[in-house]
Amino acid sequence: MTSARKTFDLVVVANRLPVDKQLDEDGNVDWQRSPGGLVTAMESVMRANPGAWVGWSGDAGEAPAPFYEDGMHLRPVGLNAEEIRDFYEGFSNDTLWPIYHDVIVPASFHREWWAAYERVNRRFAEAVAVEAAPGARVWVQDYQLQLVPALVRELRPDVRIGWFNHIPWPPVELFAQLPWRARILEGLLGADFLGFQRQSDARNFVRACRQLLGLKTKGDRVALADGSGRRIRAAAIPISIDYMGLEALAKRPDVMERAKEIRESLGDPKVLMLGVDRLDYTKGIRHRLKAYEELLHERHIGPPDVTLVQVATPSRERVEAYRYLREEVEQTVGRINGELGQIGAPAVHYLHHSYPREEMAALFQAADVMLVTPLRDGMNLVAKEYVTCRHDLGGALVLSEFTGAWHELHQAFTCNPHDIEGLKQTMLRAISTPTRDKQRIMRALRRRVADHDVQRWARRYLAALDAAPDLPAPDPRGPSAAAPVAPPESAPLAPNATGPADGEPVTASTSVSE
Ligand code: ADP
Ligand code: G6P
């Protein structure tokens, strides 16, 4: 049997494959790891749960043939140059991304972008329909593919469909701006179970269904009004990282040696501060640099005793807001170094590259203060990776309260990145707090991540998907004639009244039952 004929009991579908097709100087194909937290998390999930991964290969043109990588069956979906512009850069990252991240930059609305979004979502759904075995679990990822659940249901009423949103879900007042809001909600309601990072995200979604579609909701369930009797559950299951795998990497002697080397090559500063982000306006890089620059001007800190390494992975470089951000960040770094650096001791080391996992683990170990200051972030895996790498209990995590991670790691040095004065004080506190206290905090943070790793996340997600209402037997008249009937509730309702208020720490047990 050829690999194209084999079907899979688990099919993950994400905009990107875990690997990104690049061409080297001689025009040879070179597959590199795709950027972002989604791939970091899902790659380790798929290593433990074999299946197929449907996604875009990262370049323009025909889809390459399906292939195997690390035991995963990868099925590429092709996008042409126009679709990359309209579906990926346009609707996904210049319409949805800003709306879902509090409109930190304005969102653009173009009808041709929406048309491309619909067309490409259908292509992903068709690829899923080919890969899924009868009764398979189909796990749709993120904001780029919100129409896929309903499209897969149309094509394959026999499969069970889940969707997980890696980014925030906006308040209804922002979501309502989208001219295609009803179509997006209907697309998602094709799923059996919808997962979110925070409980407030799930609640925003349920509220949008009530207010914008007029559907009845109860607790975390939305009842469809199509006569099917289906009730869709929307609940928080915060994502995580492969704690054991990363900790083992960080304990490798070569990685620990590399951490020392990094410090030495930076002139052995007393305090090494670190930022690691995709170069994205949601990450609060400008706010972080502003606070740092002011601390230098006010002579609270300065090189060579204190230095900052900012790793900023290239991202979405053809979208205007990202180009503008890069210019601003690079100008700021140049100004800080020009005014406040010394010969052989720059105040900021700015690195616009991707690095292997070993190098990232070494950087995390080398850093005394990790600056995670997003204005809005679904989770932020970097925060969890930092504490995982600190098996020596060293270091301090400065963490924005606007990240999903903060809801689990609120013992960290919490900051509001909009409050520059407050951020400065938090950075100074992270430096000056006695080592013993910092070790106590680090121990607590590490315990939380160790107990809530990505494998546990995947188990909880798939259990919630399996517990979602069953589908009816396939209708002999064909897929579109099928009218699913909901069985009795299989999991308890989570009444809104008992959930924590927005902004309060959410523990896993308040978000979804296991
Ligand atoms: P996002 O998904 O928005 O990019 P996350 O913090 O959740 O943000 O995930 C980012 C992931 O990318 C992490 O696993 C992090 O280690 C990785 N990463 C970030 N910058 C780099 C880089 N320069 N090189 C390699 N990996 C990186
Ligand atoms: C975030 C999103 C992912 C996305 C990643 C990288 O993690 O949630 O869906 O893949 O950023 O962004 P990119 O646009 O390069 O895929």
Coordinates of C-alpha atoms and ligand atoms in Angstrom, one line a residue:
M1 CA 0.0 0.0 0.0
T2 CA 1.4 3.5 -0.9
S3 CA 1.7 6.1 1.8
A4 CA -1.0 8.2 0.0
R5 CA -3.6 5.4 0.4
K6 CA -2.9 4.8 4.1
T7 CA -5.3 6.7 6.4
F8 CA -4.8 7.8 10.0
D9 CA -6.8 7.7 13.2
L10 CA -5.4 11.0 14.3
V11 CA -5.0 13.9 11.8
V12 CA -3.6 17.2 12.9
V13 CA -4.1 20.1 10.6
A14 CA -2.3 23.4 11.0
N15 CA -1.4 26.2 8.7
R16 CA 2.2 25.1 8.8
L17 CA 3.8 21.7 8.7
P18 CA 6.4 21.2 11.4
V19 CA 9.1 21.7 8.8
D20 CA 9.5 24.7 6.4
K21 CA 10.7 24.2 2.9
Q22 CA 13.8 26.4 2.1
L23 CA 16.0 26.4 -0.9
D24 CA 19.8 26.6 -0.3
E25 CA 22.1 28.7 -2.5
D26 CA 22.4 25.8 -5.1
G27 CA 18.6 25.5 -5.3
N28 CA 18.5 22.3 -3.2
V29 CA 15.5 21.7 -0.9
D30 CA 16.3 22.0 2.7
W31 CA 13.5 21.4 5.3
Q32 CA 14.0 23.4 8.5
R33 CA 12.0 23.6 11.6
S34 CA 9.0 25.9 11.3
P35 CA 8.8 29.0 13.6
G36 CA 6.5 29.5 16.5
G37 CA 5.0 27.9 19.6
L38 CA 2.4 25.8 17.8
V39 CA 5.0 23.7 16.1
T40 CA 7.1 23.4 19.3
A41 CA 4.1 22.0 21.2
M42 CA 2.4 19.9 18.5
E43 CA 5.7 18.3 17.4
S44 CA 6.2 16.7 20.8
V45 CA 2.5 15.7 20.9
M46 CA 2.8 13.9 17.6
R47 CA 5.9 12.0 18.6
A48 CA 3.8 10.4 21.4
N49 CA 0.6 10.0 19.3
P50 CA 1.5 8.8 15.8
G51 CA -0.7 10.2 13.0
A52 CA -0.8 12.5 10.0
W53 CA -0.1 16.2 9.9
V54 CA -1.6 18.3 7.2
G55 CA -0.1 21.8 6.6
W56 CA 1.5 24.3 4.2
S57 CA 5.1 23.7 3.3
G58 CA 6.0 27.3 3.7
D59 CA 6.8 28.2 0.0
A60 CA 4.8 29.1 -3.1
G61 CA 3.6 26.6 -5.6
E62 CA 2.4 23.0 -6.0
A63 CA 2.2 20.9 -2.9
P64 CA 5.1 18.5 -2.6
A65 CA 4.1 14.8 -2.4
P66 CA 3.3 13.5 1.2
F67 CA 6.4 12.3 3.0
Y68 CA 7.5 10.9 6.4
E69 CA 9.6 12.9 8.9
D70 CA 10.4 11.7 12.4
G71 CA 7.7 9.0 12.2
M72 CA 5.0 11.5 11.2
H73 CA 3.2 11.3 7.9
L74 CA 3.3 14.9 6.5
R75 CA 0.8 15.9 3.9
P76 CA 1.7 19.3 2.3
V77 CA -1.0 21.7 1.1
G78 CA 0.0 24.0 -1.7
L79 CA -0.5 27.8 -1.7
N80 CA 0.3 30.0 -4.7
A81 CA 1.9 33.4 -4.3
E82 CA -1.4 35.2 -4.4
E83 CA -2.8 32.9 -1.7
I84 CA 0.2 33.5 0.5
R85 CA -0.4 37.2 0.1
D86 CA -4.2 37.1 0.6
F87 CA -4.8 34.1 2.9
Y88 CA -1.6 34.0 5.0
E89 CA -0.2 37.5 5.1
G90 CA -3.5 39.2 4.5
F91 CA -6.6 37.6 6.2
S92 CA -4.7 35.5 8.7
N93 CA -2.0 37.9 9.8
D94 CA -3.3 41.4 8.9
T95 CA -7.0 40.9 9.7
L96 CA -7.5 38.1 12.3
W97 CA -4.1 38.4 14.2
P98 CA -4.6 42.1 15.1
I99 CA -8.3 41.6 16.0
Y100 CA -7.5 38.7 18.2
H101 CA -4.7 40.6 19.9
D102 CA -6.6 43.6 21.1
V103 CA -6.0 45.6 17.9
I104 CA -2.5 46.6 19.0
V105 CA -2.2 47.6 15.4
P106 CA -5.2 48.3 13.2
A107 CA -6.8 45.4 11.3
S108 CA -7.3 45.5 7.5
F109 CA -10.5 44.3 5.9
H110 CA -10.5 43.2 2.2
R111 CA -13.1 41.1 0.6
E112 CA -10.6 39.4 -1.7
W113 CA -8.6 38.3 1.4
W114 CA -11.7 36.7 2.8
A115 CA -12.4 34.9 -0.5
A116 CA -8.8 33.4 -0.4
Y117 CA -9.4 32.4 3.3
E118 CA -12.5 30.5 2.3
R119 CA -10.8 28.9 -0.7
V120 CA -7.7 27.8 1.2
N121 CA -9.7 26.5 4.2
R122 CA -11.6 24.3 1.8
R123 CA -8.3 23.0 0.4
F124 CA -7.1 22.1 3.9
A125 CA -10.4 20.3 4.7
E126 CA -10.2 18.3 1.5
A127 CA -6.7 17.2 2.4
V128 CA -7.9 16.1 5.8
A129 CA -10.8 14.2 4.3
V130 CA -8.3 12.1 2.3
E131 CA -6.0 11.4 5.3
A132 CA -8.6 10.6 8.0
A133 CA -9.5 6.9 8.7
P134 CA -13.1 6.1 9.3
G135 CA -14.1 7.6 12.7
A136 CA -10.7 9.3 13.1
R137 CA -10.0 12.2 15.4
V138 CA -9.3 15.4 13.4
W139 CA -7.5 18.1 15.4
V140 CA -7.6 21.5 13.7
Q141 CA -5.2 24.2 14.9
D142 CA -5.4 27.9 15.3
Y143 CA -7.0 31.0 13.7
Q144 CA -5.8 30.4 10.1
L145 CA -8.2 27.4 9.8
Q146 CA -11.5 28.4 11.5
L147 CA -13.7 27.3 8.6
V148 CA -12.1 23.8 8.5
P149 CA -14.3 22.2 11.2
A150 CA -17.6 22.8 9.4
L151 CA -16.0 21.9 6.0
V152 CA -14.6 18.6 7.3
R153 CA -18.0 17.8 8.9
E154 CA -19.6 18.3 5.4
L155 CA -17.1 16.0 3.8
R156 CA -16.6 13.5 6.5
P157 CA -19.5 13.3 9.0
D158 CA -18.0 10.1 10.4
V159 CA -15.0 11.8 12.1
R160 CA -14.7 13.6 15.4
I161 CA -13.5 17.2 15.1
G162 CA -11.6 19.3 17.6
W163 CA -10.2 22.8 17.2
F164 CA -7.6 24.5 19.4
N165 CA -6.9 28.2 19.4
H166 CA -3.3 29.0 20.2
I167 CA -3.9 32.7 20.4
P168 CA -6.4 34.7 22.5
W169 CA -10.1 34.9 21.5
P170 CA -11.1 38.6 21.5
P171 CA -13.9 40.3 23.5
V172 CA -17.1 40.3 21.4
E173 CA -16.9 44.1 20.8
L174 CA -13.7 43.5 18.8
F175 CA -14.7 40.3 17.2
A176 CA -17.9 42.0 16.0
Q177 CA -15.9 44.3 13.8
L178 CA -15.2 41.4 11.4
P179 CA -17.6 41.6 8.4
W180 CA -17.4 37.8 8.2
R181 CA -18.0 37.1 11.9
A182 CA -21.0 34.9 11.5
R183 CA -19.3 32.7 8.9
I184 CA -16.3 32.2 11.2
L185 CA -18.5 31.2 14.2
E186 CA -20.4 28.8 12.0
G187 CA -17.2 27.4 10.7
L188 CA -16.0 26.7 14.2
L189 CA -19.3 25.3 15.4
G190 CA -18.7 22.4 12.9
A191 CA -16.4 21.0 15.6
D192 CA -17.4 18.7 18.5
F193 CA -15.0 20.4 20.9
L194 CA -13.3 23.8 20.9
G195 CA -10.3 24.4 23.1
F196 CA -8.9 27.8 24.2
Q197 CA -5.9 28.9 26.2
R198 CA -7.7 30.8 29.0
Q199 CA -11.2 30.5 30.4
S200 CA -11.9 34.1 29.4
D201 CA -11.2 33.2 25.8
A202 CA -13.7 30.4 25.9
R203 CA -16.2 32.7 27.5
N204 CA -15.7 35.3 24.9
F205 CA -16.4 32.7 22.2
V206 CA -19.6 31.5 23.9
R207 CA -20.7 35.1 24.3
A208 CA -20.1 35.8 20.6
C209 CA -22.3 32.8 19.6
R210 CA -25.0 34.2 21.9
Q211 CA -24.8 37.8 20.9
L212 CA -23.9 37.5 17.2
L213 CA -25.7 34.3 16.1
G214 CA -28.5 34.4 18.7
L215 CA -27.8 30.9 19.8
K216 CA -28.7 29.5 23.2
T217 CA -25.8 28.9 25.5
K218 CA -25.5 27.3 28.9
G219 CA -22.2 27.3 30.8
D220 CA -19.5 26.3 28.3
R221 CA -22.0 24.8 25.8
V222 CA -23.5 26.4 22.7
A223 CA -26.7 24.8 21.3
L224 CA -27.0 24.8 17.5
A225 CA -30.4 25.9 16.1
D226 CA -30.2 23.7 13.0
G227 CA -32.4 21.0 14.3
S228 CA -29.4 18.7 14.9
G229 CA -29.6 18.9 18.6
R230 CA -25.8 19.3 18.7
R231 CA -24.3 21.2 21.6
I232 CA -20.7 22.3 21.3
R233 CA -18.4 22.7 24.2
A234 CA -15.9 25.5 24.4
A235 CA -13.4 25.2 27.3
A236 CA -9.9 26.3 28.4
I237 CA -7.1 23.8 28.2
P238 CA -3.8 25.8 28.4
I239 CA -1.0 24.4 26.2
S240 CA 2.4 23.6 27.5
I241 CA 5.9 22.2 26.5
D242 CA 7.8 19.0 26.6
Y243 CA 9.2 19.5 30.1
M244 CA 11.1 16.2 30.4
G245 CA 12.6 16.4 26.9
L246 CA 13.7 20.0 27.3
E247 CA 15.0 19.6 30.8
A248 CA 17.1 16.6 29.6
L249 CA 18.5 18.7 26.8
A250 CA 19.3 21.5 29.3
K251 CA 21.2 19.0 31.5
R252 CA 23.4 17.8 28.7
P253 CA 27.1 18.7 29.6
D254 CA 27.6 20.3 26.1
V255 CA 24.6 22.6 26.6
M256 CA 25.7 23.6 30.1
E257 CA 29.2 24.2 28.8
R258 CA 27.8 26.4 26.0
A259 CA 25.8 28.4 28.5
K260 CA 29.2 29.3 30.3
E261 CA 30.8 30.1 26.9
I262 CA 27.9 32.5 26.1
R263 CA 28.5 34.4 29.3
E264 CA 32.2 34.5 28.8
S265 CA 31.8 35.8 25.2
L266 CA 29.6 38.6 26.6
G267 CA 32.4 39.6 29.0
D268 CA 31.0 37.7 32.0
P269 CA 28.4 40.4 33.0
K270 CA 27.1 40.4 36.6
V271 CA 23.6 40.4 35.1
L272 CA 22.6 39.0 31.8
M273 CA 19.1 39.9 30.7
L274 CA 17.4 38.0 27.8
G275 CA 14.5 38.5 25.5
V276 CA 13.5 35.7 23.0
D277 CA 10.5 36.4 20.7
R278 CA 9.3 36.2 17.1
L279 CA 9.7 39.8 15.9
D280 CA 6.0 40.5 16.5
Y281 CA 4.3 43.7 17.9
T282 CA 2.3 41.6 20.4
K283 CA 5.5 40.7 22.2
G284 CA 6.1 44.1 23.8
I285 CA 9.7 44.3 22.6
R286 CA 9.5 48.1 22.2
H287 CA 8.2 48.5 25.7
R288 CA 11.0 46.3 27.1
L289 CA 13.6 48.3 25.3
K290 CA 12.2 51.5 26.5
A291 CA 12.2 50.4 30.1
Y292 CA 15.8 49.1 29.7
E293 CA 17.0 52.3 28.0
E294 CA 15.5 54.5 30.8
L295 CA 17.2 52.3 33.4
L296 CA 20.5 52.8 31.7
H297 CA 20.0 56.6 31.3
E298 CA 19.1 56.8 35.0
R299 CA 22.3 54.9 35.8
H300 CA 20.5 52.2 37.8
I301 CA 22.2 49.6 35.5
G302 CA 24.7 49.7 32.7
P303 CA 27.2 47.8 30.7
P304 CA 29.6 46.0 31.2
D305 CA 28.0 44.9 34.5
V306 CA 24.5 44.5 33.0
T307 CA 23.8 43.6 29.4
L308 CA 20.7 42.5 27.4
V309 CA 20.6 39.9 24.7
Q310 CA 17.5 40.3 22.5
V311 CA 16.8 37.3 20.1
A312 CA 14.2 38.4 17.6
T313 CA 13.2 35.6 15.1
P314 CA 12.3 37.0 11.7
S315 CA 8.5 36.8 11.2
R316 CA 5.9 37.7 8.6
E317 CA 8.4 40.1 7.0
R318 CA 6.2 41.2 4.1
V319 CA 3.3 42.4 6.4
E320 CA 3.7 46.2 6.8
A321 CA 3.2 46.3 10.6
Y322 CA 6.1 43.7 11.0
R323 CA 8.4 45.6 8.6
Y324 CA 7.7 48.8 10.6
L325 CA 8.3 47.0 13.9
R326 CA 11.6 45.7 12.7
E327 CA 12.8 49.2 11.6
E328 CA 11.7 50.6 15.0
V329 CA 13.4 47.9 17.0
E330 CA 16.6 48.1 15.1
Q331 CA 16.7 51.9 15.3
T332 CA 16.1 51.7 19.0
V333 CA 18.9 49.1 19.5
G334 CA 21.3 51.3 17.4
R335 CA 20.4 54.3 19.5
I336 CA 20.8 52.5 22.8
N337 CA 24.2 51.1 21.8
G338 CA 25.3 54.4 20.3
E339 CA 24.5 56.4 23.4
L340 CA 25.0 54.0 26.2
G341 CA 27.3 51.2 25.0
Q342 CA 31.0 51.0 25.5
I343 CA 33.8 49.7 23.4
G344 CA 33.6 45.9 23.7
A345 CA 30.5 46.2 25.9
P346 CA 27.4 47.0 23.9
A347 CA 24.3 47.6 26.0
V348 CA 22.1 45.4 23.7
H349 CA 23.1 42.3 21.7
Y350 CA 20.5 42.0 19.0
L351 CA 20.2 38.8 17.1
H352 CA 17.8 38.4 14.2
H353 CA 18.1 34.7 13.6
S354 CA 16.7 31.3 14.4
Y355 CA 18.8 28.9 16.5
P356 CA 18.9 25.2 17.2
R357 CA 17.1 24.0 20.3
E358 CA 20.5 23.3 22.0
E359 CA 21.5 26.9 21.6
M360 CA 18.2 28.2 22.9
A361 CA 18.5 26.0 26.0
A362 CA 22.1 27.3 26.6
L363 CA 20.9 30.9 26.2
F364 CA 18.1 30.3 28.8
Q365 CA 20.6 28.8 31.2
A366 CA 23.0 31.7 30.7
A367 CA 20.3 34.4 31.4
D368 CA 19.9 35.8 34.9
V369 CA 16.7 37.7 34.1
M370 CA 14.3 36.5 31.4
L371 CA 12.1 39.3 30.0
V372 CA 8.7 38.1 28.7
T373 CA 6.7 41.3 28.3
P374 CA 3.9 40.7 25.7
L375 CA 1.0 43.1 25.4
R376 CA -1.1 40.1 24.5
D377 CA -0.1 36.5 24.1
G378 CA -2.2 33.3 23.9
M379 CA 0.3 31.4 26.1
N380 CA 4.0 32.3 25.5
L381 CA 6.0 29.0 25.6
V382 CA 9.2 30.9 26.0
A383 CA 8.3 31.6 29.7
K384 CA 7.8 27.9 30.3
E385 CA 10.9 26.9 28.4
Y386 CA 13.0 29.3 30.5
V387 CA 12.0 27.9 33.9
T388 CA 12.3 24.3 32.5
C389 CA 15.9 25.0 31.5
R390 CA 16.7 26.4 35.0
H391 CA 17.3 23.1 36.7
D392 CA 20.0 24.9 38.8
L393 CA 17.1 27.1 40.2
G394 CA 19.0 30.1 39.0
G395 CA 17.5 33.0 37.2
A396 CA 14.4 35.1 37.4
L397 CA 11.3 35.4 35.1
V398 CA 9.8 38.8 34.5
L399 CA 6.3 37.9 33.1
S400 CA 3.6 40.1 31.6
E401 CA 0.1 39.6 33.1
F402 CA -1.3 39.7 29.5
T403 CA 0.1 36.2 28.6
G404 CA -1.7 32.9 29.0
A405 CA 1.5 31.7 30.9
W406 CA 0.9 34.2 33.7
H407 CA -2.3 32.5 34.6
E408 CA -0.2 29.5 35.6
L409 CA 3.1 31.2 36.6
H410 CA 1.8 34.1 38.6
Q411 CA 4.6 33.7 41.2
A412 CA 7.0 35.1 38.6
F413 CA 8.0 38.8 38.7
T414 CA 4.7 40.1 37.3
C415 CA 4.6 43.2 35.1
N416 CA 2.2 45.3 33.1
P417 CA 4.3 46.2 30.1
H418 CA 2.3 49.3 29.4
D419 CA 3.4 50.7 32.7
I420 CA 7.0 51.6 31.8
E421 CA 7.8 52.8 35.3
G422 CA 6.3 49.6 36.9
L423 CA 8.2 47.5 34.4
K424 CA 11.5 49.2 35.3
Q425 CA 10.9 48.6 39.0
T426 CA 10.0 44.9 38.3
M427 CA 13.3 44.5 36.3
L428 CA 15.3 46.0 39.1
R429 CA 13.5 43.7 41.6
A430 CA 14.3 40.7 39.5
I431 CA 17.9 41.6 39.7
S432 CA 18.1 42.5 43.4
T433 CA 15.9 39.9 45.1
P434 CA 18.0 37.7 47.3
T435 CA 19.1 34.4 45.6
R436 CA 17.3 32.3 48.1
D437 CA 14.0 33.9 47.4
K438 CA 14.5 33.6 43.7
Q439 CA 15.3 30.0 44.1
R440 CA 12.1 29.4 46.0
I441 CA 10.1 31.1 43.2
M442 CA 11.9 29.2 40.5
R443 CA 11.2 25.9 42.2
A444 CA 7.4 26.7 42.3
L445 CA 7.4 27.8 38.6
R446 CA 9.2 24.6 37.6
R447 CA 6.9 22.4 39.5
R448 CA 3.9 23.9 37.8
V449 CA 5.4 23.3 34.3
A450 CA 6.6 19.8 35.2
D451 CA 3.1 18.9 36.4
H452 CA 1.3 20.4 33.4
D453 CA 3.4 19.5 30.4
V454 CA 2.4 19.2 26.8
Q455 CA 1.7 15.5 27.0
R456 CA -0.8 16.1 29.8
W457 CA -2.3 18.9 27.7
A458 CA -2.8 16.6 24.7
R459 CA -4.3 13.8 26.9
R460 CA -6.7 16.2 28.4
Y461 CA -7.6 17.7 25.0
L462 CA -8.2 14.4 23.4
A463 CA -10.2 13.1 26.3
A464 CA -12.4 16.2 26.1
L465 CA -12.8 15.6 22.4
D466 CA -13.8 12.0 23.0
A467 CA -16.3 13.0 25.6
A468 CA -17.9 15.5 23.3
P469 CA -21.4 14.6 21.9
D470 CA -21.3 11.6 19.6
L471 CA -22.1 11.8 16.0
P472 CA -25.2 9.8 14.7
A473 CA -24.7 6.9 12.4
P474 CA -23.9 8.1 8.8
D475 CA -27.1 8.8 6.9
P476 CA -27.6 6.5 3.9
R477 CA -28.8 9.5 1.8
G478 CA -25.4 11.1 2.0
P479 CA -23.2 13.3 4.2
S480 CA -25.1 16.6 3.9
A481 CA -28.5 14.9 4.8
A482 CA -27.1 13.7 8.2
A483 CA -28.7 15.4 11.2
P484 CA -26.6 14.6 14.3
V485 CA -28.6 14.0 17.5
A486 CA -26.9 14.8 20.8
P487 CA -26.7 12.0 23.4
P488 CA -27.1 12.8 27.1
E489 CA -24.3 15.0 28.5
S490 CA -21.1 13.1 28.9
A491 CA -19.2 15.7 30.9
P492 CA -20.4 18.1 33.6
L493 CA -21.2 21.7 32.7
A494 CA -18.8 24.3 33.9
P495 CA -21.1 27.1 35.2
N496 CA -19.8 30.6 34.5
A497 CA -20.6 31.7 38.0
T498 CA -17.9 29.4 39.5
G499 CA -15.1 30.5 37.1
P500 CA -12.5 33.0 38.2
A501 CA -12.9 36.5 37.0
D502 CA -10.8 37.7 34.0
G503 CA -7.3 38.4 35.1
E504 CA -7.4 36.1 38.0
P505 CA -5.1 33.1 37.9
V506 CA -6.9 30.1 36.4
T507 CA -5.9 26.7 37.5
A508 CA -6.3 23.8 35.2
S509 CA -9.0 22.2 37.3
T510 CA -11.3 25.3 37.0
S511 CA -11.0 25.2 33.2
V512 CA -11.8 21.7 32.1
S513 CA -12.6 18.5 33.8
E514 CA -10.2 15.6 33.2
Ligands
ADP1 P1 4.9 32.3 19.3 O1 4.2 31.1 19.1 O2 4.0 33.5 19.3 O3 6.1 32.6 18.4 P2 5.8 31.2 21.9 O4 6.7 31.9 22.9 O5 4.6 30.5 22.4 O6 5.5 32.4 20.8 O7 6.7 30.2 21.1 C1 7.9 30.5 20.4 C2 8.7 29.3 20.2 O8 9.7 29.6 19.2 C3 9.4 28.7 21.4 O9 9.5 27.3 21.4 C4 10.8 29.4 21.3 O10 11.8 28.6 21.9 C5 11.0 29.3 19.8 N1 11.9 30.4 19.3 C6 11.8 31.7 19.5 N2 12.8 32.4 19.0 C7 13.6 31.5 18.4 C8 14.8 31.5 17.7 N3 15.4 32.7 17.4 N4 15.4 30.4 17.3 C9 14.8 29.2 17.6 N5 13.6 29.1 18.3 C10 13.0 30.2 18.7
G6P2 C1 2.0 31.6 16.5 C2 0.7 31.1 15.8 C3 1.0 29.9 14.9 C4 2.1 30.3 13.9 C5 3.3 30.9 14.6 C6 4.4 31.3 13.7 O1 2.5 30.6 17.3 O2 -0.2 30.7 16.9 O3 -0.1 29.5 14.2 O4 2.4 29.3 13.1 O5 3.0 31.9 15.5 O6 3.9 32.3 12.8 P1 3.9 32.0 11.2 O7 3.1 33.1 10.6 O8 5.4 32.1 10.8 O9 3.4 30.7 10.9

